[in-house]
mmCIF file of C-alpha atoms in Angstrom:
data_model
loop_
_atom_site.group_PDB
_atom_site.id
_atom_site.type_symbol
_atom_site.label_atom_id
_atom_site.label_comp_id
_atom_site.label_asym_id
_atom_site.label_seq_id
_atom_site.Cartn_x
_atom_site.Cartn_y
_atom_site.Cartn_z
ATOM 1 C CA ALA A 1 3.274 -9.418 1.883
ATOM 2 C CA ALA A 2 -0.066 -7.673 1.899
ATOM 3 C CA ALA A 3 -1.104 -4.433 0.261
ATOM 4 C CA SER A 4 -3.998 -2.031 -0.001
ATOM 5 C CA ARG A 5 -4.269 1.436 -1.443
ATOM 6 C CA ALA A 6 -1.970 2.755 1.245
ATOM 7 C CA PHE A 7 -0.600 -0.084 3.323
ATOM 8 C CA SER A 8 1.500 -3.188 3.256
ATOM 9 C CA GLY A 9 2.024 -5.849 5.857
ATOM 10 C CA GLN A 10 2.989 -9.497 6.294
ATOM 11 C CA ASP A 11 1.019 -12.727 6.162
ATOM 12 C CA ALA A 12 3.012 -14.866 8.557
ATOM 13 C CA LYS A 13 0.766 -17.931 8.335
ATOM 14 C CA GLY A 14 0.209 -18.334 4.574
ATOM 15 C CA THR A 15 -3.132 -18.544 2.830
ATOM 16 C CA ASP A 16 -4.805 -21.372 0.902
ATOM 17 C CA ILE A 17 -4.854 -20.204 -2.722
ATOM 18 C CA GLY A 18 -7.248 -22.999 -3.647
ATOM 19 C CA ALA A 19 -9.820 -21.548 -1.245
ATOM 20 C CA VAL A 20 -9.701 -18.260 -3.125
ATOM 21 C CA VAL A 21 -10.325 -19.922 -6.492
ATOM 22 C CA GLY A 22 -12.978 -22.139 -4.919
ATOM 23 C CA GLY A 23 -14.736 -19.138 -3.372
ATOM 24 C CA ALA A 24 -14.790 -17.311 -6.706
ATOM 25 C CA SER A 25 -16.140 -20.427 -8.455
ATOM 26 C CA VAL A 26 -18.904 -20.903 -5.888
ATOM 27 C CA ALA A 27 -19.922 -17.245 -6.293
ATOM 28 C CA VAL A 28 -20.223 -17.555 -10.071
ATOM 29 C CA VAL A 29 -22.125 -20.868 -9.889
ATOM 30 C CA ALA A 30 -24.510 -19.469 -7.247
ATOM 31 C CA ALA A 31 -25.227 -16.428 -9.409
ATOM 32 C CA ALA A 32 -25.871 -18.633 -12.448
ATOM 33 C CA ALA A 33 -28.185 -20.903 -10.436
ATOM 34 C CA ALA A 34 -30.143 -17.900 -9.137
ATOM 35 C CA ALA A 35 -30.600 -16.651 -12.712
ATOM 36 C CA ALA A 36 -31.643 -20.104 -13.951
ATOM 37 C CA ALA A 37 -34.211 -20.400 -11.153
ATOM 38 C CA GLY A 38 -35.639 -16.991 -12.035
ATOM 39 C CA ILE A 39 -34.709 -15.511 -8.657
ATOM 40 C CA VAL A 40 -32.663 -12.746 -10.285
ATOM 41 C CA SER A 41 -32.338 -11.453 -13.823
ATOM 42 C CA LEU A 42 -29.457 -12.644 -15.974
ATOM 43 C CA SER A 43 -27.887 -9.169 -15.949
ATOM 44 C CA ASP A 44 -28.109 -9.001 -12.134
ATOM 45 C CA ALA A 45 -26.573 -12.474 -11.891
ATOM 46 C CA LEU A 46 -23.710 -11.458 -14.180
ATOM 47 C CA VAL A 47 -23.000 -8.339 -12.164
ATOM 48 C CA GLY A 48 -23.375 -10.113 -8.806
ATOM 49 C CA GLY A 49 -21.284 -13.114 -9.818
ATOM 50 C CA THR A 50 -18.560 -10.922 -11.241
ATOM 51 C CA MET A 51 -18.469 -8.718 -8.160
ATOM 52 C CA ALA A 52 -18.388 -11.703 -5.792
ATOM 53 C CA ALA A 53 -15.640 -13.412 -7.790
ATOM 54 C CA ALA A 54 -13.640 -10.176 -7.855
ATOM 55 C CA ALA A 55 -14.073 -9.785 -4.100
ATOM 56 C CA CYS A 56 -12.792 -13.327 -3.569
ATOM 57 C CA SER A 57 -9.786 -12.603 -5.755
ATOM 58 C CA VAL A 58 -8.999 -9.257 -4.130
ATOM 59 C CA ALA A 59 -9.393 -10.608 -0.610
ATOM 60 C CA GLY A 60 -7.541 -13.759 -1.542
ATOM 61 C CA SER A 61 -3.946 -14.609 -2.258
ATOM 62 C CA ALA A 62 -1.556 -14.915 -5.138
ATOM 63 C CA MET A 63 1.832 -16.567 -5.243
ATOM 64 C CA SER A 64 4.662 -14.178 -6.115
ATOM 65 C CA ALA A 65 7.598 -15.131 -8.331
ATOM 66 C CA GLN A 66 9.713 -15.659 -5.195
ATOM 67 C CA GLY A 67 7.188 -18.149 -3.797
ATOM 68 C CA GLU A 68 5.891 -15.760 -1.143
ATOM 69 C CA VAL A 69 2.176 -15.509 -0.453
ATOM 70 C CA GLU A 70 0.848 -12.074 -1.319
ATOM 71 C CA VAL A 71 -2.512 -10.969 0.073
ATOM 72 C CA LEU A 72 -4.277 -8.138 -1.733
ATOM 73 C CA SER A 73 -7.248 -6.537 -0.041
ATOM 74 C CA LEU A 74 -9.508 -3.552 -0.277
ATOM 75 C CA LEU A 75 -9.540 -1.940 3.145
ATOM 76 C CA PRO A 76 -12.131 0.840 2.876
ATOM 77 C CA MET A 77 -12.326 1.634 6.594
ATOM 78 C CA ILE A 78 -8.580 1.567 7.233
ATOM 79 C CA ASP A 79 -7.949 3.565 4.055
ATOM 80 C CA GLN A 80 -10.006 6.393 5.609
ATOM 81 C CA VAL A 81 -7.592 6.906 8.524
ATOM 82 C CA ASN A 82 -5.642 10.150 8.042
ATOM 83 C CA HIS A 83 -1.905 10.212 7.362
ATOM 84 C CA ALA A 84 0.852 11.572 9.574
ATOM 85 C CA SER A 85 4.535 10.933 8.966
ATOM 86 C CA GLY A 86 6.080 8.423 11.315
ATOM 87 C CA ALA A 87 6.446 4.713 11.877
ATOM 88 C CA ALA A 88 4.531 2.308 9.658
ATOM 89 C CA PRO A 89 1.226 1.062 11.116
ATOM 90 C CA ASP A 90 1.034 -2.327 12.805
ATOM 91 C CA LEU A 91 -1.293 -3.809 10.195
ATOM 92 C CA GLN A 92 -1.312 -7.597 9.948
ATOM 93 C CA PHE A 93 -3.404 -10.101 8.008
ATOM 94 C CA ASP A 94 -4.463 -13.072 10.110
ATOM 95 C CA SER A 95 -4.889 -15.797 7.493
ATOM 96 C CA LEU A 96 -6.400 -18.249 9.979
ATOM 97 C CA GLN A 97 -9.264 -15.892 10.838
ATOM 98 C CA LYS A 98 -9.264 -14.267 7.357
ATOM 99 C CA GLN A 99 -9.201 -10.761 8.789
ATOM 100 C CA TRP A 100 -6.998 -7.704 8.988
ATOM 101 C CA VAL A 101 -5.873 -6.455 12.398
ATOM 102 C CA LEU A 102 -4.707 -2.867 12.981
ATOM 103 C CA ARG A 103 -3.159 -2.264 16.398
ATOM 104 C CA ALA A 104 -2.719 1.175 17.945
ATOM 105 C CA ASP A 105 0.847 2.259 18.601
ATOM 106 C CA ARG A 106 -0.169 4.099 21.765
ATOM 107 C CA ALA A 107 -3.156 4.762 24.028
ATOM 108 C CA TYR A 108 -5.638 7.271 22.631
ATOM 109 C CA ALA A 109 -7.754 9.591 24.753
ATOM 110 C CA SER A 110 -11.335 10.395 23.844
ATOM 111 C CA GLY A 111 -11.325 13.002 21.076
ATOM 112 C CA ASP A 112 -7.771 12.243 19.872
ATOM 113 C CA GLU A 113 -7.428 11.885 16.115
ATOM 114 C CA VAL A 114 -6.164 8.453 15.123
ATOM 115 C CA VAL A 115 -3.580 8.754 12.354
ATOM 116 C CA ILE A 116 -1.205 6.320 10.687
ATOM 117 C CA SER A 117 1.676 6.667 8.265
ATOM 118 C CA TYR A 118 1.017 5.810 4.625
ATOM 119 C CA GLY A 119 4.768 5.322 4.310
ATOM 120 C CA ALA A 120 7.685 7.513 3.275
ATOM 121 C CA LYS A 121 6.166 9.016 0.123
ATOM 122 C CA SER A 122 7.102 12.122 -1.803
ATOM 123 C CA ASN A 123 4.496 14.851 -2.202
ATOM 124 C CA ASP A 124 4.093 13.740 -5.830
ATOM 125 C CA MET A 125 3.113 10.239 -4.649
ATOM 126 C CA LEU A 126 0.887 11.555 -1.846
ATOM 127 C CA LEU A 127 -0.909 13.857 -4.281
ATOM 128 C CA THR A 128 -1.467 11.239 -6.993
ATOM 129 C CA GLN A 129 -2.356 8.372 -4.626
ATOM 130 C CA HIS A 130 -4.181 10.183 -1.829
ATOM 131 C CA GLY A 131 -5.064 13.694 -3.021
ATOM 132 C CA PHE A 132 -3.004 15.797 -0.609
ATOM 133 C CA ILE A 133 0.542 16.962 0.052
ATOM 134 C CA GLU A 134 2.393 17.305 3.345
ATOM 135 C CA GLU A 135 4.259 20.456 4.408
ATOM 136 C CA ASP A 136 7.882 19.861 5.426
ATOM 137 C CA ASN A 137 7.723 16.324 4.025
ATOM 138 C CA SER A 138 11.118 14.704 4.714
ATOM 139 C CA ALA A 139 10.451 12.129 1.977
ATOM 140 C CA ASP A 140 9.924 14.868 -0.617
ATOM 141 C CA THR A 141 13.315 15.272 -2.251
ATOM 142 C CA PHE A 142 14.777 16.697 -5.421
ATOM 143 C CA VAL A 143 17.876 15.007 -6.853
ATOM 144 C CA LEU A 144 20.480 16.752 -8.999
ATOM 145 C CA PRO A 145 23.134 14.564 -10.613
ATOM 146 C CA ILE A 146 26.715 15.869 -10.575
ATOM 147 C CA PRO A 147 27.401 17.123 -14.123
ATOM 148 C CA ASP A 148 30.227 15.652 -16.197
ATOM 149 C CA LYS A 149 31.013 19.077 -17.672
ATOM 150 C CA GLY A 150 31.048 22.606 -16.303
ATOM 151 C CA LEU A 151 32.964 21.915 -13.079
ATOM 152 C CA SER A 152 36.682 22.345 -12.613
ATOM 153 C CA ASP A 153 38.876 19.239 -12.652
ATOM 154 C CA ALA A 154 39.699 19.853 -8.971
ATOM 155 C CA SER A 155 35.982 20.007 -8.054
ATOM 156 C CA LEU A 156 35.203 16.837 -10.006
ATOM 157 C CA ARG A 157 38.172 15.083 -8.348
ATOM 158 C CA SER A 158 37.053 16.199 -4.856
ATOM 159 C CA LEU A 159 33.488 15.033 -5.464
ATOM 160 C CA ALA A 160 34.689 11.682 -6.848
ATOM 161 C CA GLU A 161 37.030 11.149 -3.871
ATOM 162 C CA ALA A 162 34.148 11.870 -1.494
ATOM 163 C CA GLY A 163 31.890 9.453 -3.405
ATOM 164 C CA VAL A 164 29.364 12.193 -4.242
ATOM 165 C CA GLU A 165 27.341 11.263 -7.328
ATOM 166 C CA GLU A 166 24.287 13.438 -6.729
ATOM 167 C CA VAL A 167 22.968 16.257 -4.571
ATOM 168 C CA ARG A 168 19.648 15.659 -2.822
ATOM 169 C CA PHE A 169 17.467 18.546 -1.633
#
């Protein structure tokens, strides 16, 4: 699986975890060598090495508890595409070419706004994760559990027979 601020997708080919660790190590060693040679200051080398190692880790892979390869990436350009409810985007990580691929779900005419779905998220999640809410959001629900007390025995029996445990608005 792959994830960014708003998206998830699949890595069908698998990714070499050793390459991620190796890339981070090379970045730190290169920064240290540049500082030792006087090319950059020690503070710049620390910041640069840390940032490069972090980038390798974020763009790299980690093995999940189930043994699946999980690719975590920062996708600043894709994360700027506006949201519209609908089908999930066709966003795939190509581990052989080490790149993300986003395919359009239809042909776009010049001037059309390109939008993708951030997923079925409540307005609470949209607001906290993305800073907006969506009118008439079908994923925005309010759940009321059926109370144990306050309803007649006949009502409770009817609800139980129908398998109703909660009311969703």
